[in-house]
PDB file of C-alpha atoms and ligand atoms in Angstrom:
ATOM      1  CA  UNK A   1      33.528  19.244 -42.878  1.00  0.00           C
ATOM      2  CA  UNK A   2      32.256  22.708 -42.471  1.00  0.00           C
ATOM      3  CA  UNK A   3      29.304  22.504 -43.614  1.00  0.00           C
ATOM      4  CA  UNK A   4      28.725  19.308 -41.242  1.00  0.00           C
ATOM      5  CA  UNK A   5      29.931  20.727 -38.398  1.00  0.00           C
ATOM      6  CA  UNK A   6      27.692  23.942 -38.579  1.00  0.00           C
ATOM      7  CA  UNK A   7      24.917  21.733 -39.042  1.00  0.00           C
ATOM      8  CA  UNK A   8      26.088  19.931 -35.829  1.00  0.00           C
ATOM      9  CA  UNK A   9      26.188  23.553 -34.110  1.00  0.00           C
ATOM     10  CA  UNK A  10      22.654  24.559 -35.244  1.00  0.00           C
ATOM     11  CA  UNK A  11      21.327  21.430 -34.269  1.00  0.00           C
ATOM     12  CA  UNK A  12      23.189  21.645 -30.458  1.00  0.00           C
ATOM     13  CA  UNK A  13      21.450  24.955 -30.191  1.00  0.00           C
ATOM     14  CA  UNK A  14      17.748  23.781 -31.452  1.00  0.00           C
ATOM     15  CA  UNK A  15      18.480  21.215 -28.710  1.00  0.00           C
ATOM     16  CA  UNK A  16      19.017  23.713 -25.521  1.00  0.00           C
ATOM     17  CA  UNK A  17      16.442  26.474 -26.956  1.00  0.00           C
ATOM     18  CA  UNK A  18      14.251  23.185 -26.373  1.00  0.00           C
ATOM     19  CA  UNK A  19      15.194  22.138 -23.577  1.00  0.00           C
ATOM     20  CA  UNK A  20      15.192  26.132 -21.669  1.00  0.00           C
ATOM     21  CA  UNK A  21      12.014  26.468 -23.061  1.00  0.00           C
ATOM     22  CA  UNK A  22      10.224  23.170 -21.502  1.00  0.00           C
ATOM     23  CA  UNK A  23      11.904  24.294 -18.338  1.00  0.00           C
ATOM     24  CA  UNK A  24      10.697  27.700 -18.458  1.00  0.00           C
ATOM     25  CA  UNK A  25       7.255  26.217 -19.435  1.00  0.00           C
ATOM     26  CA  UNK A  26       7.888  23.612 -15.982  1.00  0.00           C
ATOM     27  CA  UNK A  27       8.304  27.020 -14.012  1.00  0.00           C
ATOM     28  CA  UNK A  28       5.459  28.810 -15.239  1.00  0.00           C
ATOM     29  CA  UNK A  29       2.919  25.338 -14.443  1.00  0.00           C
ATOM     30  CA  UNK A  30       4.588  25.900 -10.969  1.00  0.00           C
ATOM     31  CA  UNK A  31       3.457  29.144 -10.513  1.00  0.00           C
ATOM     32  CA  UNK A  32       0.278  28.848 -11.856  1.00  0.00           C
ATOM     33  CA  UNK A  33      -0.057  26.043  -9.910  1.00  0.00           C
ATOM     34  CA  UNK A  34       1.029  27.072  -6.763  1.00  0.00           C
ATOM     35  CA  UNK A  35      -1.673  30.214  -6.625  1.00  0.00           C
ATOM     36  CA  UNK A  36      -4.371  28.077  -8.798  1.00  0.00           C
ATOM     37  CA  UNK A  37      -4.507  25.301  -6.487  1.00  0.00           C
ATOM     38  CA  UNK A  38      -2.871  25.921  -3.963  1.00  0.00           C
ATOM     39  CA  UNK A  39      -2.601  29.624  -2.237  1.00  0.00           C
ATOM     40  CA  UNK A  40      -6.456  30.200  -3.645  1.00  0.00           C
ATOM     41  CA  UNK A  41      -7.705  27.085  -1.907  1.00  0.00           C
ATOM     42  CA  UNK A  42      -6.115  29.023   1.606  1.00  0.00           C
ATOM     43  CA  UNK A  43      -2.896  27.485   2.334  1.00  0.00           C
ATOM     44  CA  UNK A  44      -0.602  30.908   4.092  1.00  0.00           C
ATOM     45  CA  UNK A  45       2.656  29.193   5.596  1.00  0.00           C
ATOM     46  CA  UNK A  46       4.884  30.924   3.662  1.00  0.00           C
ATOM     47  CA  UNK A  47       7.454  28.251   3.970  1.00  0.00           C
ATOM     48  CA  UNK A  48       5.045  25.712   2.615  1.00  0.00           C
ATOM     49  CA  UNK A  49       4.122  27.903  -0.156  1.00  0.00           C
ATOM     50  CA  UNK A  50       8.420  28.790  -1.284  1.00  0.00           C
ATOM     51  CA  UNK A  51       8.271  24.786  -1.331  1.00  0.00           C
ATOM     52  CA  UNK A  52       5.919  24.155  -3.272  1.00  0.00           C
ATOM     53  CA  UNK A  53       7.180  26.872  -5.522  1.00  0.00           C
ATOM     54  CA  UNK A  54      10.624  25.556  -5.800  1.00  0.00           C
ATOM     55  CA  UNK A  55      10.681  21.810  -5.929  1.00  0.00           C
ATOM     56  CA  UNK A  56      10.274  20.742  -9.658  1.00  0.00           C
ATOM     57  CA  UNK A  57       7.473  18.104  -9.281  1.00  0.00           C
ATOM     58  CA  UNK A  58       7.733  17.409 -12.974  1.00  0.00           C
ATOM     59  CA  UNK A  59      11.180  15.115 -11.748  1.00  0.00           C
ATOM     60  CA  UNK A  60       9.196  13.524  -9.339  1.00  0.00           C
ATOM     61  CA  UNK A  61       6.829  11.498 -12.240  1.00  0.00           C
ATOM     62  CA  UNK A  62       7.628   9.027 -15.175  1.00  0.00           C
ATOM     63  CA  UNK A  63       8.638  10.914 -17.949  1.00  0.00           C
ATOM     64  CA  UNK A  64       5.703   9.890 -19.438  1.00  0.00           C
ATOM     65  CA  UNK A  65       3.597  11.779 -17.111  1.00  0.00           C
ATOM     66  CA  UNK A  66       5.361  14.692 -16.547  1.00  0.00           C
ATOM     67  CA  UNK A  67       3.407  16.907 -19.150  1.00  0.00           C
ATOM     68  CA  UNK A  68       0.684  16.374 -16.599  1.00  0.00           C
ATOM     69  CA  UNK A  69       2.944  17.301 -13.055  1.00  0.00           C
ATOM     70  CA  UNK A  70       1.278  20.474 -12.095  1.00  0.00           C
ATOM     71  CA  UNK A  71      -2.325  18.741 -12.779  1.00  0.00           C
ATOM     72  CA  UNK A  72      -4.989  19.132 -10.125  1.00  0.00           C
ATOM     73  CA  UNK A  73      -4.783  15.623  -9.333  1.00  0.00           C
ATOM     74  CA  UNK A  74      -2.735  12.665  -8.123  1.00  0.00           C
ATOM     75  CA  UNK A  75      -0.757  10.642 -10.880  1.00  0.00           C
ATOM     76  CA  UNK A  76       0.062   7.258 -11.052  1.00  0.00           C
ATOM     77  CA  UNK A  77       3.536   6.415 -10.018  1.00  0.00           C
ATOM     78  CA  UNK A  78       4.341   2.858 -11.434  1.00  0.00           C
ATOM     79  CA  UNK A  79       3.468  -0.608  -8.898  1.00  0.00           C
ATOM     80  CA  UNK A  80      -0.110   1.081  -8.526  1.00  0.00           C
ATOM     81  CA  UNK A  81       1.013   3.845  -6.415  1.00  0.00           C
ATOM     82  CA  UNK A  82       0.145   7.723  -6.721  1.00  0.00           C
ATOM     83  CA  UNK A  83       1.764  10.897  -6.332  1.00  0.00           C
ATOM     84  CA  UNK A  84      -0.634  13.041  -4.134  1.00  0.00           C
ATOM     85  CA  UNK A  85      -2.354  15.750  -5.380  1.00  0.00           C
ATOM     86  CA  UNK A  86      -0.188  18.899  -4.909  1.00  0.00           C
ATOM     87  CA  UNK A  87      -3.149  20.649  -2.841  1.00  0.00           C
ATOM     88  CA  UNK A  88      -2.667  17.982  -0.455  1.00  0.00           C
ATOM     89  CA  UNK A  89       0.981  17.372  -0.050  1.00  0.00           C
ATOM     90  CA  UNK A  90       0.929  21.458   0.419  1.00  0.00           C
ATOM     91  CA  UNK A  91      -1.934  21.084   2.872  1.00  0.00           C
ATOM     92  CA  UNK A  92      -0.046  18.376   4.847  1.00  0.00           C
ATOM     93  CA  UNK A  93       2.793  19.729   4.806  1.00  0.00           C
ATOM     94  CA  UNK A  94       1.470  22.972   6.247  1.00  0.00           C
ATOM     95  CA  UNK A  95      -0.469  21.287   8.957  1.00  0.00           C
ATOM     96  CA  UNK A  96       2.054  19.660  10.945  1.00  0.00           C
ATOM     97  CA  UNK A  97       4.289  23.511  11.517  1.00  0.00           C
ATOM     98  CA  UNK A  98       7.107  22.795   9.876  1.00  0.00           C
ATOM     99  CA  UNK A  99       9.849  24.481  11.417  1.00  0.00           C
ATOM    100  CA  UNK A 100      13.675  25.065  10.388  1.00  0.00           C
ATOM    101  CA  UNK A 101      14.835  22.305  13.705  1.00  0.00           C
ATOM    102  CA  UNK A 102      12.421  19.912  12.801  1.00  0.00           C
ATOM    103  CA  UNK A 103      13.131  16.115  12.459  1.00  0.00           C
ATOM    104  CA  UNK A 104      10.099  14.426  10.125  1.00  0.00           C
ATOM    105  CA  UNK A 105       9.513  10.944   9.908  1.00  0.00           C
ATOM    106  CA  UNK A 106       7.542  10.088   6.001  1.00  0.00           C
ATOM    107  CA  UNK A 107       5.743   7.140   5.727  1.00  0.00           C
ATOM    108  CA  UNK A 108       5.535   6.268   2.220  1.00  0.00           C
ATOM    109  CA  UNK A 109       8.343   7.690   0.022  1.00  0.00           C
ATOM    110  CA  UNK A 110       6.989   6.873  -3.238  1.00  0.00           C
ATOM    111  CA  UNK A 111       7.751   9.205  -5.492  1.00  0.00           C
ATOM    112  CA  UNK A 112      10.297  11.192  -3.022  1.00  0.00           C
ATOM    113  CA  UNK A 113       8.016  14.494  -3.782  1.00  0.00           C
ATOM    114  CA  UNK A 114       6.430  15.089  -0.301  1.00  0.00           C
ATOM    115  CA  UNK A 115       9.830  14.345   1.301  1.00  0.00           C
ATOM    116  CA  UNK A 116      11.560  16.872  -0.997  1.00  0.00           C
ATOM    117  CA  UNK A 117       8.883  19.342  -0.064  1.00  0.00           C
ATOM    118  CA  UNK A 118       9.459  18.773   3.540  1.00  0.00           C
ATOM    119  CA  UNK A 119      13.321  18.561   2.843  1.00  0.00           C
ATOM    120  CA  UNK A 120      13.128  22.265   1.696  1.00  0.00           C
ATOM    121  CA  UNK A 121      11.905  23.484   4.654  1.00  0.00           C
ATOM    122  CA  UNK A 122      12.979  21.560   7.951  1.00  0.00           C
ATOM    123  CA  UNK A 123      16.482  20.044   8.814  1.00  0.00           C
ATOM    124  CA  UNK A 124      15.977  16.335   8.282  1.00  0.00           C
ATOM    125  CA  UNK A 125      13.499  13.707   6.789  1.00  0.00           C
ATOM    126  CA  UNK A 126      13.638   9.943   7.315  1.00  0.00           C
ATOM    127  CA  UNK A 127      11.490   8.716   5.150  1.00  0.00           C
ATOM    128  CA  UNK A 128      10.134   5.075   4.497  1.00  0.00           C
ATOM    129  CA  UNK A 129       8.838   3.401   1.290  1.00  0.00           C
ATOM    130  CA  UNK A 130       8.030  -0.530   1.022  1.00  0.00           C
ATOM    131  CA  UNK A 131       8.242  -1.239  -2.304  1.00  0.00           C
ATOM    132  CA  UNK A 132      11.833  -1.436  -3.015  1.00  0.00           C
ATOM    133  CA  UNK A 133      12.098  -0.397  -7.040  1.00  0.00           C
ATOM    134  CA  UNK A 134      10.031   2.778  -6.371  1.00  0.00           C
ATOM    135  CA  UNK A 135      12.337   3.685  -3.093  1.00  0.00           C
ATOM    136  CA  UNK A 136      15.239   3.360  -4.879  1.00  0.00           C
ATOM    137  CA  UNK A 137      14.150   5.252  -8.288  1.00  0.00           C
ATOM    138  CA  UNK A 138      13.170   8.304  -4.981  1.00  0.00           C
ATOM    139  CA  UNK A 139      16.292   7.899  -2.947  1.00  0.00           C
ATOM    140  CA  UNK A 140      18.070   8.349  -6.554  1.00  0.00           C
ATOM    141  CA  UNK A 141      16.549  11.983  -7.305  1.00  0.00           C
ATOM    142  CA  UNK A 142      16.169  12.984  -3.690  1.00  0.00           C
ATOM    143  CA  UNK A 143      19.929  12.364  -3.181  1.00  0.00           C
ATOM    144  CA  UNK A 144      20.431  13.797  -5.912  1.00  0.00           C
ATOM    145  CA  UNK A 145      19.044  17.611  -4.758  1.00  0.00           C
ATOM    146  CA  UNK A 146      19.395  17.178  -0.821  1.00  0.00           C
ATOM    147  CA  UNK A 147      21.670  15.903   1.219  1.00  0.00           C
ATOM    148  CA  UNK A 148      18.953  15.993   4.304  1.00  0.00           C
ATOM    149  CA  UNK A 149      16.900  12.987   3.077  1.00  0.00           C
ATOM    150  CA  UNK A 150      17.365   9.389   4.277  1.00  0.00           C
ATOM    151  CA  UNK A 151      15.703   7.087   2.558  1.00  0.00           C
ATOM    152  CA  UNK A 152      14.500   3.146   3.790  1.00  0.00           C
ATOM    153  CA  UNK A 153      13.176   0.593   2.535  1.00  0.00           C
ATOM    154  CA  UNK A 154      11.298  -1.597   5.219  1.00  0.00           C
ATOM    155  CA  UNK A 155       7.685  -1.658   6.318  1.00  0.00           C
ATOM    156  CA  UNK A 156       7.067   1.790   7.804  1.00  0.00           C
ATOM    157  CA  UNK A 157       4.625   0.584  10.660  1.00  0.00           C
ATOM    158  CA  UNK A 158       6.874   0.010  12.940  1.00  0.00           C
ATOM    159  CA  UNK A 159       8.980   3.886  12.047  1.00  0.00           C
ATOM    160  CA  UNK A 160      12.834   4.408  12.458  1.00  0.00           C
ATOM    161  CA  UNK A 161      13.248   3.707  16.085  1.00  0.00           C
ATOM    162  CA  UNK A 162      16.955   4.860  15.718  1.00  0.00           C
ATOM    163  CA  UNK A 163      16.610   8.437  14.472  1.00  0.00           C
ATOM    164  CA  UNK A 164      13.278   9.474  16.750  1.00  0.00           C
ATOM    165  CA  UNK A 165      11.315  10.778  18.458  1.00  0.00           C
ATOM    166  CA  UNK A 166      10.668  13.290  15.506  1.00  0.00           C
ATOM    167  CA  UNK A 167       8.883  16.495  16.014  1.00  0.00           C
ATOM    168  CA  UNK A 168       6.199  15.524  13.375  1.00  0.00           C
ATOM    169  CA  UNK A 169       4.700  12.711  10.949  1.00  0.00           C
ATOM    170  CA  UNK A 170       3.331  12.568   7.736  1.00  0.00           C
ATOM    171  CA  UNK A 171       1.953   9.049   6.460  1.00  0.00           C
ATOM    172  CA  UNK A 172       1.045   8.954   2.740  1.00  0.00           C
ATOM    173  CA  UNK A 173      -0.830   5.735   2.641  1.00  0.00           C
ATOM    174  CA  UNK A 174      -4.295   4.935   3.917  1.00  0.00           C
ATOM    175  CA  UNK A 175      -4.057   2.863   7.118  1.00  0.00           C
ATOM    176  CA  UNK A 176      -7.184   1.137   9.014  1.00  0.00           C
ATOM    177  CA  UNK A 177      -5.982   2.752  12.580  1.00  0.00           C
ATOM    178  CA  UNK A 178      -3.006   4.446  13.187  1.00  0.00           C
ATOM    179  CA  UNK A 179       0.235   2.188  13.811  1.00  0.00           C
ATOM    180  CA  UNK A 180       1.188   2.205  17.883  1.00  0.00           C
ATOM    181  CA  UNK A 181       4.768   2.636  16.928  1.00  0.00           C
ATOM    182  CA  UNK A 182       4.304   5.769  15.103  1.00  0.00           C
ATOM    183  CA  UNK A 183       2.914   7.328  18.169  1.00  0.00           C
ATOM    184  CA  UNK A 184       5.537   6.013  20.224  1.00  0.00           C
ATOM    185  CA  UNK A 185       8.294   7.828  18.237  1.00  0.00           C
ATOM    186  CA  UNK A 186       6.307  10.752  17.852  1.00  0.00           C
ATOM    187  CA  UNK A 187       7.816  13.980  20.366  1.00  0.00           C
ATOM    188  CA  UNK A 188       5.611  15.736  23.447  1.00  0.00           C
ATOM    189  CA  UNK A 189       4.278  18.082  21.164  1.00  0.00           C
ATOM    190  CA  UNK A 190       4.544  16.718  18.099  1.00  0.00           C
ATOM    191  CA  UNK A 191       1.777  16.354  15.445  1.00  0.00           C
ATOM    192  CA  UNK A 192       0.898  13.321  13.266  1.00  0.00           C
ATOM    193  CA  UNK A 193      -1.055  13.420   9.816  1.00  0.00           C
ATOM    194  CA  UNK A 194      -2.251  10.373   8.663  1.00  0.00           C
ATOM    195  CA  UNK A 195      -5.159   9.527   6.272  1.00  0.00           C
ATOM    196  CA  UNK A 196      -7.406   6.401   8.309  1.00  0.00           C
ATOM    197  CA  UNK A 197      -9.986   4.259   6.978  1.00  0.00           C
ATOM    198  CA  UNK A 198     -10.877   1.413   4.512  1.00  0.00           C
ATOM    199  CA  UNK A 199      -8.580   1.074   1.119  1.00  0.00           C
ATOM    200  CA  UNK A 200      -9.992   1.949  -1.806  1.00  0.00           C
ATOM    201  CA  UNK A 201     -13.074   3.589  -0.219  1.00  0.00           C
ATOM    202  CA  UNK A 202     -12.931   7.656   1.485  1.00  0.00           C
ATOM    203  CA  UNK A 203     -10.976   8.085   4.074  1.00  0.00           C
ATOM    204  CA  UNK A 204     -10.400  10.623   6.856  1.00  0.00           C
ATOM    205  CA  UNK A 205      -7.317  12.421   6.999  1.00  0.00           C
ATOM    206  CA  UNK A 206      -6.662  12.744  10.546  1.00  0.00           C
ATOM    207  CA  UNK A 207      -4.410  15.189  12.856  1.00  0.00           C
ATOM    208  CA  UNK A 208      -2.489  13.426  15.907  1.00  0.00           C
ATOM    209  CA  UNK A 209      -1.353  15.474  18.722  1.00  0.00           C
ATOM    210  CA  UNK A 210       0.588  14.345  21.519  1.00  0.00           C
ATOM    211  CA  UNK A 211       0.880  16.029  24.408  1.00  0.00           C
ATOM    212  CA  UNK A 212       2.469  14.306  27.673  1.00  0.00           C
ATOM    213  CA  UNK A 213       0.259  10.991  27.828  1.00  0.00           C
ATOM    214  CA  UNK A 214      -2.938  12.244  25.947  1.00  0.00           C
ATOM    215  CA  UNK A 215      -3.440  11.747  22.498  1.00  0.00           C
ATOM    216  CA  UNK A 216      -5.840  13.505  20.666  1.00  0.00           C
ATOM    217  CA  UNK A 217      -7.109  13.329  16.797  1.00  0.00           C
ATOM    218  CA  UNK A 218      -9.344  15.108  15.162  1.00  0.00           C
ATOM    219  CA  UNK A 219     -10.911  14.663  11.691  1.00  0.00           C
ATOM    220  CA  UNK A 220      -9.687  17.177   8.955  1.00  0.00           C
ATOM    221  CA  UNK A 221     -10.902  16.267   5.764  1.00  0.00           C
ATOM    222  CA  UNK A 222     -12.351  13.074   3.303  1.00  0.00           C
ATOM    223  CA  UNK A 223      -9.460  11.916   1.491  1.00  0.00           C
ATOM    224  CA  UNK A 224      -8.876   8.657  -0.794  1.00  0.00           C
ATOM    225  CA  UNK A 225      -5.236   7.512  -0.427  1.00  0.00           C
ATOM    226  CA  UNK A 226      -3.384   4.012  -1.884  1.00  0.00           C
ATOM    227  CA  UNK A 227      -3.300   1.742   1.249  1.00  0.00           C
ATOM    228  CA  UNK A 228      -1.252   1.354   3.673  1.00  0.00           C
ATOM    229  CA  UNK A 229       0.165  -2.351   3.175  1.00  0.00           C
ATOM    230  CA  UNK A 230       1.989  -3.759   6.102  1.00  0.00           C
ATOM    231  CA  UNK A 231       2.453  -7.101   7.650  1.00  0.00           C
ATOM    232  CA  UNK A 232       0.617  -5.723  10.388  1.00  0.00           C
TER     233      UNK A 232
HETATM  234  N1  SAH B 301       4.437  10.620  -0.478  1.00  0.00           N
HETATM  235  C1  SAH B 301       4.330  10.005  -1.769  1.00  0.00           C
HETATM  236  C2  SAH B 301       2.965   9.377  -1.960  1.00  0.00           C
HETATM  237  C3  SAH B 301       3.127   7.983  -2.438  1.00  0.00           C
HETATM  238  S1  SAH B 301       1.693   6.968  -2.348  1.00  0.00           S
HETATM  239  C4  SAH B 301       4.672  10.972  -2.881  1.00  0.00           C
HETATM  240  O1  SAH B 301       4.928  12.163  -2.613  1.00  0.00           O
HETATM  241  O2  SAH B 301       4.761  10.552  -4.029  1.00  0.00           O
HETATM  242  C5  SAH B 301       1.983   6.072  -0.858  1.00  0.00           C
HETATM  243  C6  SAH B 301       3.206   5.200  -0.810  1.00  0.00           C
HETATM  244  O3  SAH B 301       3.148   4.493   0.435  1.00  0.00           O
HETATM  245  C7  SAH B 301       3.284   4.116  -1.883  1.00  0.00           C
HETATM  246  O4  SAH B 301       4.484   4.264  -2.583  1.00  0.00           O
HETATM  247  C8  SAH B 301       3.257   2.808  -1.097  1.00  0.00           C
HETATM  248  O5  SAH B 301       4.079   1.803  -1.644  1.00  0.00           O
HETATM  249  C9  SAH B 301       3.773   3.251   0.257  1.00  0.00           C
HETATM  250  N2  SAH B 301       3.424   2.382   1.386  1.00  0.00           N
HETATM  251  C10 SAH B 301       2.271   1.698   1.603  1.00  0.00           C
HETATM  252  N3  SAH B 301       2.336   1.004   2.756  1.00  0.00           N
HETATM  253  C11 SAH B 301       3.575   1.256   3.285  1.00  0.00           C
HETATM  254  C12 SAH B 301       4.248   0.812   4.474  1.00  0.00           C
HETATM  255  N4  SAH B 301       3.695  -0.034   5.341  1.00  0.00           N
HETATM  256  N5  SAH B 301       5.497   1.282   4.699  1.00  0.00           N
HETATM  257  C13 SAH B 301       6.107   2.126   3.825  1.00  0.00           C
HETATM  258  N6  SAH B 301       5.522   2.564   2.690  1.00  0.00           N
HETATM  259  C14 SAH B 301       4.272   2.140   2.421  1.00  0.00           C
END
């Protein structure tokens, strides 16, 4: 009995030596990651960067991606979908001046990760994701960590008329011009990212800015997101 039950002991510690050391191993990707790919490629809000140092992306995948999390590259999420590149959800995230008082609207939940990047940093996110099993696998982890994520699943063309205006935007899925509602519920002064063009060919990623009645975009950068499917 003694014998078995030191055995059981030894084998209980093997088990959480493992398991600090992957998470130590998870924290040192981050870092590399977050000055590798992120701070190197010129990305200075500090808020953006503590974000992207904190949130564990590596919860964010299938477990059977999650050796590849702090990758240089978008991963596949299930249903077809991605997880952006981290240089990008850092490099939206920082465009749209996230402050503390800010109310952001996502458009495309997927995996949750964006919205718990943003979630660190301002003081609500609504965010939106059409395919029902993948919203529900990101409302579980996001509600899980914040309690300043709200989660929908619904076609997020038309936004979430009830909680705007918001003070900023961030769409994660390609669509062919930008949805009218969106920049209805966007605020007099608020900012809109949102990659436009053709699925599954490059697309712009384009900056919104509202301010009174005018509306102006301007390009940013070629981008190649999963489209934005709506009934639209
Ligand atoms: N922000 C996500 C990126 C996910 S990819 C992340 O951090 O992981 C884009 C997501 O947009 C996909 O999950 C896709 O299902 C979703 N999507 C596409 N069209 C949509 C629409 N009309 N409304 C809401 N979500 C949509």
């Amino acid at each position: 009995m003694k014998k078995y039950l030191s055995r059981q002991i030894i084998m209980f510690s093997c088990l959480l030596l493992t398991l600090s050391a992957s998470s130590q191993n998870f924290e040192r990707l981050r870092s590399d990651m977050v000055q590798n790919q992120i701070r190197s490629r010129g990305i200075t809000d500090a808020e953006t960067l503590k974000a992207m140092s904190t949130v564990p992306r590596h919860l964010y995948v299938p477990a059977s991606q999650q050796r590849w999390a702090y990758d240089d590259r978008p991963l596949p999420i299930g249903h077809g979908q991605t997880i952006s590149q981290p240089y990008i959800v850092a490099y939206m995230t920082e465009i749209i001046k996230p402050k503390k008082d800010f109310k952001v609207l996502e458009i495309g939940t997927g995996s949750g990760y964006q919205a718990a990047v943003l979630a660190e940093i301002v003081e609500e996110v609504y965010t939106i994701e059409i395919i029902e099993a993948l919203g529900e696998t990101a409302r579980g982890v996001l509600l899980e960590n914040y309690d300043n994520v709200h989660v929908k699943i619904a076609d997020g063309y038309y936004g979430w008329e009830e909680h705007g205006p918001f003070d900023a935007i961030v769409v994660t899925a390609a669509a062919e011009y930008i949805p009218p509602p969106l920049i209805e519920q966007l605020k007099d002064g608020g900012r809109m990212i949102i990659p436009v063009g053709s699925p599954f060919r490059i697309q712009q990623l384009m900056l919104v800015e509202k301010k009174g009645e005018r509306i102006s975009t301007r390009s940013l950068m070629p981008v190649r997101f999963v489209p934005f499917t709506s009934g639209n």
